[in-house]
PDB file of C-alpha atoms in Angstrom:
ATOM      1  CA  UNK A 223       5.445   2.946  93.727  1.00 39.00           C
ATOM      2  CA  UNK A 224       2.217   1.890  92.090  1.00 37.00           C
ATOM      3  CA  UNK A 225       2.091   5.196  90.223  1.00 39.00           C
ATOM      4  CA  UNK A 226       5.646   4.639  88.965  1.00 36.00           C
ATOM      5  CA  UNK A 227       4.836   1.104  87.796  1.00 39.00           C
ATOM      6  CA  UNK A 228       1.723   2.339  86.008  1.00 40.00           C
ATOM      7  CA  UNK A 229       3.718   5.090  84.262  1.00 37.00           C
ATOM      8  CA  UNK A 230       6.395   2.606  83.182  1.00 39.00           C
ATOM      9  CA  UNK A 231       3.767   0.327  81.672  1.00 44.00           C
ATOM     10  CA  UNK A 232       2.282   3.200  79.670  1.00 43.00           C
ATOM     11  CA  UNK A 233       5.701   4.185  78.308  1.00 39.00           C
ATOM     12  CA  UNK A 234       6.362   0.612  77.169  1.00 41.00           C
ATOM     13  CA  UNK A 235       3.024   0.485  75.380  1.00 44.00           C
ATOM     14  CA  UNK A 236       3.732   3.743  73.508  1.00 40.00           C
ATOM     15  CA  UNK A 237       7.194   2.497  72.499  1.00 43.00           C
ATOM     16  CA  UNK A 238       5.735  -0.713  71.077  1.00 43.00           C
ATOM     17  CA  UNK A 239       3.145   1.248  69.043  1.00 42.00           C
ATOM     18  CA  UNK A 240       5.791   3.563  67.589  1.00 38.00           C
ATOM     19  CA  UNK A 241       7.908   0.552  66.607  1.00 42.00           C
ATOM     20  CA  UNK A 242       4.914  -1.129  64.978  1.00 37.00           C
ATOM     21  CA  UNK A 243       3.995   1.948  62.884  1.00 38.00           C
ATOM     22  CA  UNK A 244       7.602   2.350  61.758  1.00 38.00           C
ATOM     23  CA  UNK A 245       7.689  -1.258  60.563  1.00 39.00           C
ATOM     24  CA  UNK A 246       4.435  -0.806  58.640  1.00 36.00           C
ATOM     25  CA  UNK A 247       5.777   2.354  56.989  1.00 41.00           C
ATOM     26  CA  UNK A 248       8.898   0.503  55.874  1.00 37.00           C
ATOM     27  CA  UNK A 249       6.869  -2.313  54.252  1.00 35.00           C
ATOM     28  CA  UNK A 250       4.622   0.146  52.384  1.00 37.00           C
ATOM     29  CA  UNK A 251       7.612   1.948  50.872  1.00 37.00           C
ATOM     30  CA  UNK A 252       9.131  -1.338  49.666  1.00 38.00           C
ATOM     31  CA  UNK A 253       5.933  -2.453  47.896  1.00 33.00           C
ATOM     32  CA  UNK A 254       5.752   0.707  45.757  1.00 34.00           C
ATOM     33  CA  UNK A 255       9.350   0.589  44.580  1.00 31.00           C
ATOM     34  CA  UNK A 256      10.086  -0.891  41.175  1.00 31.00           C
ATOM     35  CA  UNK A 257      13.377  -2.700  40.774  1.00 33.00           C
ATOM     36  CA  UNK A 258      15.964  -0.610  38.997  1.00 34.00           C
ATOM     37  CA  UNK A 259      14.295   2.767  39.625  1.00 33.00           C
ATOM     38  CA  UNK A 260      15.855   3.670  43.006  1.00 33.00           C
ATOM     39  CA  UNK A 261      17.863   6.862  42.602  1.00 36.00           C
ATOM     40  CA  UNK A 262      21.411   7.120  43.901  1.00 35.00           C
ATOM     41  CA  UNK A 263      22.033   9.827  46.498  1.00 38.00           C
ATOM     42  CA  UNK A 264      22.061  13.264  44.824  1.00 38.00           C
ATOM     43  CA  UNK A 265      20.437  12.036  41.574  1.00 36.00           C
ATOM     44  CA  UNK A 266      16.898  11.919  40.164  1.00 39.00           C
ATOM     45  CA  UNK A 267      15.435   8.630  38.951  1.00 42.00           C
ATOM     46  CA  UNK A 268      14.650   8.564  35.213  1.00 41.00           C
ATOM     47  CA  UNK A 269      10.947   8.087  34.429  1.00 44.00           C
ATOM     48  CA  UNK A 270       9.944   4.641  33.197  1.00 46.00           C
ATOM     49  CA  UNK A 271       9.119   4.353  29.489  1.00 44.00           C
ATOM     50  CA  UNK A 272       7.056   1.737  27.668  1.00 47.00           C
ATOM     51  CA  UNK A 273       8.443   0.503  24.347  1.00 47.00           C
ATOM     52  CA  UNK A 274       6.127   0.937  21.345  1.00 47.00           C
ATOM     53  CA  UNK A 275       4.516  -2.349  20.304  1.00 59.00           C
ATOM     54  CA  UNK A 276       6.294  -4.058  17.412  1.00 74.00           C
ATOM     55  CA  UNK A 277       4.449  -3.832  14.090  1.00 83.00           C
ATOM     56  CA  UNK A 278       2.874  -7.183  13.243  1.00 94.00           C
ATOM     57  CA  UNK A 279       0.849  -6.316  10.124  1.00 97.00           C
ATOM     58  CA  UNK A 280       1.461  -4.374   6.924  1.00 98.00           C
ATOM     59  CA  UNK A 281      -1.649  -3.069   5.150  1.00 98.00           C
ATOM     60  CA  UNK A 282      -1.123  -2.987   1.398  1.00 98.00           C
ATOM     61  CA  UNK A 283      -3.520  -0.837  -0.631  1.00 99.00           C
ATOM     62  CA  UNK A 284      -4.184  -1.681  -4.266  1.00 98.00           C
ATOM     63  CA  UNK A 285      -6.840  -1.668  -6.989  1.00 98.00           C
ATOM     64  CA  UNK A 286      -7.140  -5.280  -8.087  1.00 98.00           C
ATOM     65  CA  UNK A 287      -8.578  -4.757 -11.567  1.00 96.00           C
ATOM     66  CA  UNK A 288      -5.272  -4.296 -13.359  1.00 97.00           C
ATOM     67  CA  UNK A 289      -3.888  -7.589 -14.638  1.00 97.00           C
ATOM     68  CA  UNK A 290      -1.049  -8.581 -14.681  1.00 97.00           C
ATOM     69  CA  UNK A 291      -0.166  -6.233 -11.804  1.00 98.00           C
ATOM     70  CA  UNK A 292      -3.048  -6.945  -9.410  1.00 98.00           C
ATOM     71  CA  UNK A 293      -6.207  -8.915 -10.136  1.00 97.00           C
ATOM     72  CA  UNK A 294      -8.664 -11.462  -8.757  1.00 97.00           C
ATOM     73  CA  UNK A 295      -8.539 -15.207  -9.440  1.00 96.00           C
ATOM     74  CA  UNK A 296     -10.493 -18.180  -8.149  1.00 93.00           C
ATOM     75  CA  UNK A 297      -8.197 -20.684  -6.471  1.00 90.00           C
ATOM     76  CA  UNK A 298     -10.054 -23.813  -5.383  1.00 89.00           C
ATOM     77  CA  UNK A 299     -13.257 -21.808  -5.258  1.00 91.00           C
ATOM     78  CA  UNK A 300     -11.646 -19.105  -3.113  1.00 94.00           C
ATOM     79  CA  UNK A 301     -11.269 -15.539  -4.379  1.00 96.00           C
ATOM     80  CA  UNK A 302      -7.655 -14.379  -4.185  1.00 97.00           C
ATOM     81  CA  UNK A 303      -5.779 -11.262  -5.245  1.00 98.00           C
ATOM     82  CA  UNK A 304      -2.595 -12.076  -7.159  1.00 98.00           C
ATOM     83  CA  UNK A 305      -0.224 -10.404  -9.593  1.00 98.00           C
ATOM     84  CA  UNK A 306       3.180  -8.849 -10.065  1.00 98.00           C
ATOM     85  CA  UNK A 307       2.707  -6.088  -7.489  1.00 99.00           C
ATOM     86  CA  UNK A 308       1.195  -8.563  -5.028  1.00 99.00           C
ATOM     87  CA  UNK A 309       4.265 -10.812  -5.219  1.00 99.00           C
ATOM     88  CA  UNK A 310       6.501  -7.852  -4.419  1.00 99.00           C
ATOM     89  CA  UNK A 311       4.252  -6.764  -1.539  1.00 99.00           C
ATOM     90  CA  UNK A 312       4.381 -10.286  -0.097  1.00 99.00           C
ATOM     91  CA  UNK A 313       8.191 -10.259  -0.225  1.00 99.00           C
ATOM     92  CA  UNK A 314       8.347  -6.821   1.417  1.00 99.00           C
ATOM     93  CA  UNK A 315       6.166  -8.051   4.281  1.00 98.00           C
ATOM     94  CA  UNK A 316       8.151 -11.279   4.613  1.00 98.00           C
ATOM     95  CA  UNK A 317      11.432  -9.376   4.850  1.00 98.00           C
ATOM     96  CA  UNK A 318       9.915  -7.163   7.549  1.00 98.00           C
ATOM     97  CA  UNK A 319       8.691 -10.221   9.437  1.00 98.00           C
ATOM     98  CA  UNK A 320       5.051  -9.085   9.418  1.00 98.00           C
ATOM     99  CA  UNK A 321       1.712 -10.326   8.104  1.00 98.00           C
ATOM    100  CA  UNK A 322       0.485  -8.782   4.838  1.00 98.00           C
ATOM    101  CA  UNK A 323      -3.122  -7.559   4.659  1.00 98.00           C
ATOM    102  CA  UNK A 324      -4.484  -6.560   1.239  1.00 98.00           C
ATOM    103  CA  UNK A 325      -7.030  -3.750   0.958  1.00 98.00           C
ATOM    104  CA  UNK A 326      -8.690  -3.669  -2.476  1.00 98.00           C
ATOM    105  CA  UNK A 327     -10.113  -0.218  -3.229  1.00 97.00           C
ATOM    106  CA  UNK A 328     -10.818   2.049  -6.202  1.00 96.00           C
ATOM    107  CA  UNK A 329      -7.647   3.451  -7.739  1.00 97.00           C
ATOM    108  CA  UNK A 330      -8.751   7.075  -7.414  1.00 96.00           C
ATOM    109  CA  UNK A 331      -9.068   6.735  -3.606  1.00 97.00           C
ATOM    110  CA  UNK A 332      -5.707   5.049  -2.947  1.00 98.00           C
ATOM    111  CA  UNK A 333      -3.744   8.209  -2.178  1.00 97.00           C
ATOM    112  CA  UNK A 334      -6.468   9.441   0.145  1.00 97.00           C
ATOM    113  CA  UNK A 335      -6.412   6.144   2.041  1.00 98.00           C
ATOM    114  CA  UNK A 336      -2.626   6.370   2.311  1.00 98.00           C
ATOM    115  CA  UNK A 337      -2.778   9.939   3.591  1.00 97.00           C
ATOM    116  CA  UNK A 338      -5.471   8.964   6.126  1.00 98.00           C
ATOM    117  CA  UNK A 339      -3.335   6.091   7.412  1.00 97.00           C
ATOM    118  CA  UNK A 340      -5.804   3.320   6.597  1.00 98.00           C
ATOM    119  CA  UNK A 341      -3.148   1.655   4.429  1.00 98.00           C
ATOM    120  CA  UNK A 342       0.606   1.534   5.065  1.00 99.00           C
ATOM    121  CA  UNK A 343       1.804   1.347   1.470  1.00 99.00           C
ATOM    122  CA  UNK A 344       0.397   1.384  -2.054  1.00 99.00           C
ATOM    123  CA  UNK A 345       1.443  -0.808  -4.972  1.00 98.00           C
ATOM    124  CA  UNK A 346      -0.903  -0.430  -7.929  1.00 98.00           C
ATOM    125  CA  UNK A 347       1.191   0.036 -11.081  1.00 97.00           C
ATOM    126  CA  UNK A 348       1.669   3.546  -9.760  1.00 96.00           C
ATOM    127  CA  UNK A 349       4.312   6.159 -10.541  1.00 96.00           C
ATOM    128  CA  UNK A 350       5.158   9.403  -8.746  1.00 96.00           C
ATOM    129  CA  UNK A 351       3.715  12.621 -10.115  1.00 94.00           C
ATOM    130  CA  UNK A 352       3.194  16.125  -8.783  1.00 94.00           C
ATOM    131  CA  UNK A 353      -0.179  15.436  -7.175  1.00 94.00           C
ATOM    132  CA  UNK A 354       0.815  12.134  -5.583  1.00 96.00           C
ATOM    133  CA  UNK A 355       4.021  13.561  -4.156  1.00 97.00           C
ATOM    134  CA  UNK A 356       1.977  16.066  -2.150  1.00 96.00           C
ATOM    135  CA  UNK A 357       0.715  13.259   0.096  1.00 97.00           C
ATOM    136  CA  UNK A 358       3.247  10.460  -0.393  1.00 98.00           C
ATOM    137  CA  UNK A 359       6.877   9.487  -0.779  1.00 99.00           C
ATOM    138  CA  UNK A 360       8.021   6.820  -3.221  1.00 99.00           C
ATOM    139  CA  UNK A 361      10.502   3.993  -3.026  1.00 99.00           C
ATOM    140  CA  UNK A 362      13.199   3.313  -5.567  1.00 99.00           C
ATOM    141  CA  UNK A 363      11.812   2.145  -8.911  1.00 98.00           C
ATOM    142  CA  UNK A 364      11.082  -1.563  -9.254  1.00 98.00           C
ATOM    143  CA  UNK A 365       9.697  -1.698 -12.819  1.00 98.00           C
ATOM    144  CA  UNK A 366       9.645   0.374 -15.999  1.00 96.00           C
ATOM    145  CA  UNK A 367       6.219  -0.121 -17.487  1.00 93.00           C
ATOM    146  CA  UNK A 368       5.320  -0.505 -21.147  1.00 95.00           C
ATOM    147  CA  UNK A 369       4.169   2.628 -22.931  1.00 97.00           C
ATOM    148  CA  UNK A 370       0.453   3.466 -22.775  1.00 98.00           C
ATOM    149  CA  UNK A 371      -1.657   2.520 -25.788  1.00 98.00           C
ATOM    150  CA  UNK A 372      -5.106   2.874 -27.308  1.00 99.00           C
ATOM    151  CA  UNK A 373      -7.172  -0.294 -27.312  1.00 99.00           C
ATOM    152  CA  UNK A 374      -9.791  -0.450 -30.082  1.00 99.00           C
ATOM    153  CA  UNK A 375     -12.176  -2.966 -31.603  1.00 99.00           C
ATOM    154  CA  UNK A 376     -10.508  -5.060 -34.293  1.00 98.00           C
ATOM    155  CA  UNK A 377     -13.255  -4.079 -36.735  1.00 98.00           C
ATOM    156  CA  UNK A 378     -12.341  -0.398 -36.233  1.00 98.00           C
ATOM    157  CA  UNK A 379      -8.568  -0.770 -36.321  1.00 98.00           C
ATOM    158  CA  UNK A 380      -8.098   0.875 -39.730  1.00 97.00           C
ATOM    159  CA  UNK A 381     -10.541   3.668 -38.899  1.00 97.00           C
ATOM    160  CA  UNK A 382      -9.035   4.561 -35.506  1.00 98.00           C
ATOM    161  CA  UNK A 383      -5.323   3.946 -36.012  1.00 97.00           C
ATOM    162  CA  UNK A 384      -4.308   7.621 -35.887  1.00 97.00           C
ATOM    163  CA  UNK A 385      -4.629  10.190 -33.124  1.00 97.00           C
ATOM    164  CA  UNK A 386      -6.547  12.530 -35.431  1.00 97.00           C
ATOM    165  CA  UNK A 387      -9.162   9.861 -36.088  1.00 97.00           C
ATOM    166  CA  UNK A 388     -10.132   9.880 -32.401  1.00 97.00           C
ATOM    167  CA  UNK A 389     -10.970  13.596 -32.319  1.00 95.00           C
ATOM    168  CA  UNK A 390     -14.563  13.909 -31.172  1.00 96.00           C
ATOM    169  CA  UNK A 391     -14.748  10.218 -30.293  1.00 98.00           C
ATOM    170  CA  UNK A 392     -15.456   8.632 -26.908  1.00 99.00           C
ATOM    171  CA  UNK A 393     -12.284   7.480 -25.160  1.00 99.00           C
ATOM    172  CA  UNK A 394     -12.425   5.582 -21.868  1.00 99.00           C
ATOM    173  CA  UNK A 395      -9.805   5.976 -19.144  1.00 98.00           C
ATOM    174  CA  UNK A 396      -9.520   5.007 -15.500  1.00 98.00           C
ATOM    175  CA  UNK A 397     -10.173   7.793 -12.992  1.00 97.00           C
ATOM    176  CA  UNK A 398      -7.076   9.052 -11.200  1.00 95.00           C
ATOM    177  CA  UNK A 399      -4.541   7.442 -13.537  1.00 95.00           C
ATOM    178  CA  UNK A 400      -1.984   8.968 -15.863  1.00 94.00           C
ATOM    179  CA  UNK A 401      -4.182   7.642 -18.693  1.00 96.00           C
ATOM    180  CA  UNK A 402      -6.905  10.095 -17.660  1.00 97.00           C
ATOM    181  CA  UNK A 403      -4.312  12.868 -18.012  1.00 96.00           C
ATOM    182  CA  UNK A 404      -3.224  11.589 -21.438  1.00 97.00           C
ATOM    183  CA  UNK A 405      -6.783  11.683 -22.750  1.00 98.00           C
ATOM    184  CA  UNK A 406      -7.352  15.194 -21.377  1.00 97.00           C
ATOM    185  CA  UNK A 407      -4.084  16.623 -22.720  1.00 97.00           C
ATOM    186  CA  UNK A 408      -3.579  14.761 -26.003  1.00 97.00           C
ATOM    187  CA  UNK A 409      -7.215  14.361 -27.048  1.00 98.00           C
ATOM    188  CA  UNK A 410      -8.885  17.590 -25.856  1.00 96.00           C
ATOM    189  CA  UNK A 411     -11.618  17.324 -28.498  1.00 96.00           C
ATOM    190  CA  UNK A 412     -12.613  13.809 -27.461  1.00 97.00           C
ATOM    191  CA  UNK A 413     -15.503  12.835 -25.221  1.00 97.00           C
ATOM    192  CA  UNK A 414     -13.844  11.198 -22.178  1.00 98.00           C
ATOM    193  CA  UNK A 415     -15.578   8.288 -20.460  1.00 98.00           C
ATOM    194  CA  UNK A 416     -14.020   8.104 -16.993  1.00 98.00           C
ATOM    195  CA  UNK A 417     -14.631   4.909 -15.020  1.00 98.00           C
ATOM    196  CA  UNK A 418     -13.187   3.349 -11.866  1.00 96.00           C
ATOM    197  CA  UNK A 419     -12.613  -0.227 -13.113  1.00 96.00           C
ATOM    198  CA  UNK A 420     -10.666  -1.420 -16.153  1.00 97.00           C
ATOM    199  CA  UNK A 421     -12.973  -4.388 -16.940  1.00 96.00           C
ATOM    200  CA  UNK A 422     -15.896  -1.945 -17.173  1.00 98.00           C
ATOM    201  CA  UNK A 423     -13.939   0.163 -19.652  1.00 98.00           C
ATOM    202  CA  UNK A 424     -13.173  -2.848 -21.839  1.00 98.00           C
ATOM    203  CA  UNK A 425     -16.795  -4.014 -21.734  1.00 98.00           C
ATOM    204  CA  UNK A 426     -17.910  -0.557 -22.857  1.00 98.00           C
ATOM    205  CA  UNK A 427     -15.553  -0.882 -25.816  1.00 99.00           C
ATOM    206  CA  UNK A 428     -16.793  -4.356 -26.730  1.00 98.00           C
ATOM    207  CA  UNK A 429     -20.429  -3.222 -26.572  1.00 98.00           C
ATOM    208  CA  UNK A 430     -19.802  -0.096 -28.695  1.00 98.00           C
ATOM    209  CA  UNK A 431     -20.333   2.371 -25.847  1.00 98.00           C
ATOM    210  CA  UNK A 432     -16.927   3.948 -26.469  1.00 99.00           C
ATOM    211  CA  UNK A 433     -14.510   4.038 -29.389  1.00 99.00           C
ATOM    212  CA  UNK A 434     -11.182   3.424 -27.636  1.00 99.00           C
ATOM    213  CA  UNK A 435      -9.696   2.703 -24.229  1.00 99.00           C
ATOM    214  CA  UNK A 436      -6.455   4.316 -23.050  1.00 98.00           C
ATOM    215  CA  UNK A 437      -4.536   1.657 -21.129  1.00 97.00           C
ATOM    216  CA  UNK A 438      -1.172   0.644 -19.792  1.00 96.00           C
ATOM    217  CA  UNK A 439       0.625  -1.352 -22.493  1.00 96.00           C
ATOM    218  CA  UNK A 440       1.044  -4.516 -20.433  1.00 95.00           C
ATOM    219  CA  UNK A 441      -2.613  -4.464 -19.388  1.00 97.00           C
ATOM    220  CA  UNK A 442      -3.776  -3.946 -22.984  1.00 97.00           C
ATOM    221  CA  UNK A 443      -1.607  -6.862 -24.147  1.00 96.00           C
ATOM    222  CA  UNK A 444      -3.480  -9.155 -21.783  1.00 95.00           C
ATOM    223  CA  UNK A 445      -6.898  -8.121 -23.073  1.00 97.00           C
ATOM    224  CA  UNK A 446      -5.819  -8.491 -26.708  1.00 97.00           C
ATOM    225  CA  UNK A 447      -4.457 -11.980 -26.021  1.00 95.00           C
ATOM    226  CA  UNK A 448      -7.723 -12.965 -24.338  1.00 94.00           C
ATOM    227  CA  UNK A 449     -10.136 -11.410 -26.849  1.00 96.00           C
ATOM    228  CA  UNK A 450      -9.804 -11.734 -30.651  1.00 96.00           C
ATOM    229  CA  UNK A 451     -12.171  -8.785 -31.156  1.00 98.00           C
ATOM    230  CA  UNK A 452      -9.664  -6.303 -29.703  1.00 98.00           C
ATOM    231  CA  UNK A 453      -6.490  -4.728 -31.095  1.00 98.00           C
ATOM    232  CA  UNK A 454      -3.944  -2.114 -30.095  1.00 98.00           C
ATOM    233  CA  UNK A 455      -3.946   0.946 -32.358  1.00 98.00           C
ATOM    234  CA  UNK A 456      -0.189   0.885 -32.905  1.00 97.00           C
ATOM    235  CA  UNK A 457      -0.296   3.955 -35.151  1.00 97.00           C
ATOM    236  CA  UNK A 458      -1.019   6.097 -32.074  1.00 98.00           C
ATOM    237  CA  UNK A 459       2.002   7.040 -29.932  1.00 97.00           C
ATOM    238  CA  UNK A 460       1.129   8.270 -26.449  1.00 97.00           C
ATOM    239  CA  UNK A 461       4.530   8.603 -24.777  1.00 94.00           C
ATOM    240  CA  UNK A 462       6.796   6.544 -22.574  1.00 94.00           C
ATOM    241  CA  UNK A 463       5.912   4.027 -19.915  1.00 94.00           C
ATOM    242  CA  UNK A 464       5.738   4.906 -16.232  1.00 93.00           C
ATOM    243  CA  UNK A 465       8.543   4.136 -13.789  1.00 96.00           C
ATOM    244  CA  UNK A 466       6.785   2.367 -10.938  1.00 98.00           C
ATOM    245  CA  UNK A 467       7.449   2.658  -7.214  1.00 99.00           C
ATOM    246  CA  UNK A 468       5.926   1.831  -3.827  1.00 99.00           C
ATOM    247  CA  UNK A 469       4.117   4.755  -2.187  1.00 99.00           C
ATOM    248  CA  UNK A 470       4.127   5.422   1.564  1.00 99.00           C
ATOM    249  CA  UNK A 471       2.651   8.301   3.544  1.00 98.00           C
ATOM    250  CA  UNK A 472       4.446  11.646   3.154  1.00 98.00           C
ATOM    251  CA  UNK A 473       7.454  11.820   5.453  1.00 98.00           C
ATOM    252  CA  UNK A 474       7.500   8.022   5.885  1.00 98.00           C
ATOM    253  CA  UNK A 475       6.330   8.235   9.537  1.00 97.00           C
ATOM    254  CA  UNK A 476       6.562   4.458   9.995  1.00 97.00           C
ATOM    255  CA  UNK A 477      10.089   4.245   8.606  1.00 97.00           C
ATOM    256  CA  UNK A 478       9.156   1.720   5.909  1.00 98.00           C
ATOM    257  CA  UNK A 479      11.156   2.958   2.922  1.00 98.00           C
ATOM    258  CA  UNK A 480      14.566   1.692   4.017  1.00 98.00           C
ATOM    259  CA  UNK A 481      13.314  -1.889   4.266  1.00 98.00           C
ATOM    260  CA  UNK A 482      11.220  -1.579   1.088  1.00 99.00           C
ATOM    261  CA  UNK A 483      14.217  -0.312  -0.904  1.00 99.00           C
ATOM    262  CA  UNK A 484      16.404  -3.151   0.397  1.00 99.00           C
ATOM    263  CA  UNK A 485      13.834  -5.699  -0.759  1.00 99.00           C
ATOM    264  CA  UNK A 486      13.504  -4.047  -4.174  1.00 99.00           C
ATOM    265  CA  UNK A 487      17.295  -4.021  -4.653  1.00 99.00           C
ATOM    266  CA  UNK A 488      17.552  -7.694  -3.716  1.00 99.00           C
ATOM    267  CA  UNK A 489      14.686  -8.688  -6.029  1.00 99.00           C
ATOM    268  CA  UNK A 490      16.187  -6.768  -8.942  1.00 98.00           C
ATOM    269  CA  UNK A 491      19.556  -8.414  -8.334  1.00 98.00           C
ATOM    270  CA  UNK A 492      18.330 -12.009  -8.099  1.00 98.00           C
ATOM    271  CA  UNK A 493      15.810 -11.843 -10.956  1.00 98.00           C
ATOM    272  CA  UNK A 494      12.742 -12.317  -8.760  1.00 98.00           C
ATOM    273  CA  UNK A 495      10.894  -9.402 -10.366  1.00 98.00           C
ATOM    274  CA  UNK A 496      11.345 -10.818 -13.871  1.00 97.00           C
ATOM    275  CA  UNK A 497      10.116 -14.209 -12.666  1.00 98.00           C
ATOM    276  CA  UNK A 498       7.081 -12.704 -10.963  1.00 98.00           C
ATOM    277  CA  UNK A 499       6.077 -10.799 -14.101  1.00 97.00           C
ATOM    278  CA  UNK A 500       6.191 -13.978 -16.198  1.00 96.00           C
ATOM    279  CA  UNK A 501       4.080 -15.803 -13.602  1.00 97.00           C
ATOM    280  CA  UNK A 502       1.622 -12.904 -13.395  1.00 97.00           C
ATOM    281  CA  UNK A 503       1.193 -12.761 -17.172  1.00 95.00           C
ATOM    282  CA  UNK A 504       0.446 -16.496 -17.234  1.00 94.00           C
ATOM    283  CA  UNK A 505      -2.108 -16.143 -14.424  1.00 93.00           C
ATOM    284  CA  UNK A 506      -3.594 -13.113 -16.134  1.00 94.00           C
ATOM    285  CA  UNK A 507      -4.078 -14.982 -19.408  1.00 90.00           C
ATOM    286  CA  UNK A 508      -6.042 -17.682 -17.587  1.00 87.00           C
ATOM    287  CA  UNK A 509      -8.093 -15.154 -15.611  1.00 87.00           C
ATOM    288  CA  UNK A 510      -9.075 -13.043 -18.640  1.00 87.00           C
ATOM    289  CA  UNK A 511     -10.035 -15.987 -20.862  1.00 77.00           C
TER     290      UNK A 511
END
């Protein structure tokens, strides 16, 4: 009888331990289950995915030495980059609901920065050409630029007012621009002075270190208005103005062009672009004086 009682007690103890382990196993399974991922009988649960973080910043690459398109001003003692292209970039970012960051770099490195992904878009009075289209795609056009011109010293206007007169002379142009190409193709006998910054080119002209500067028409207008010692050699015809666009990385991996084109269309329709150019020219006149 005692043996039977002892055996019964042992069986009860084992039963209680089995029950306890089963309960613990049930709790562990519940803790590792995420709501909404339990598979129905005969199906496989889909793996969880994490949504990509929403873009909060737009990095805008430019070369801020090109008034009235992009240039530096002092506003209350603070250095700021302003201009026609900057106003458009600000509107693009606003329409996307993101913060705009401006990266000011040499013009000839802009496409490389875009291709490397260190900037998201480029606005720098820039037009598509064969080389640029290898690494970038362009938005719809937002501005048809003035024709390129030759800027000369007023004292030399009569002497250098024909293309032939500049043969063998020193002509400055900005590296990486269509103006560099113009000098190479239309003035093959000249001595090109290739620099990275437009103000340096103009200073070289003023200090007789070059004979002419090949510039965008709108940019040249600003320097002539600010300096009575400069003139545009209007007897020299260099071709038509560029049709400007916004450049993004080839293939548009961030999907920016649709939004950019919508903003451009809206700004063309409501006259914002015309207004911004007038404002930029006024700011440019003050900055260059």
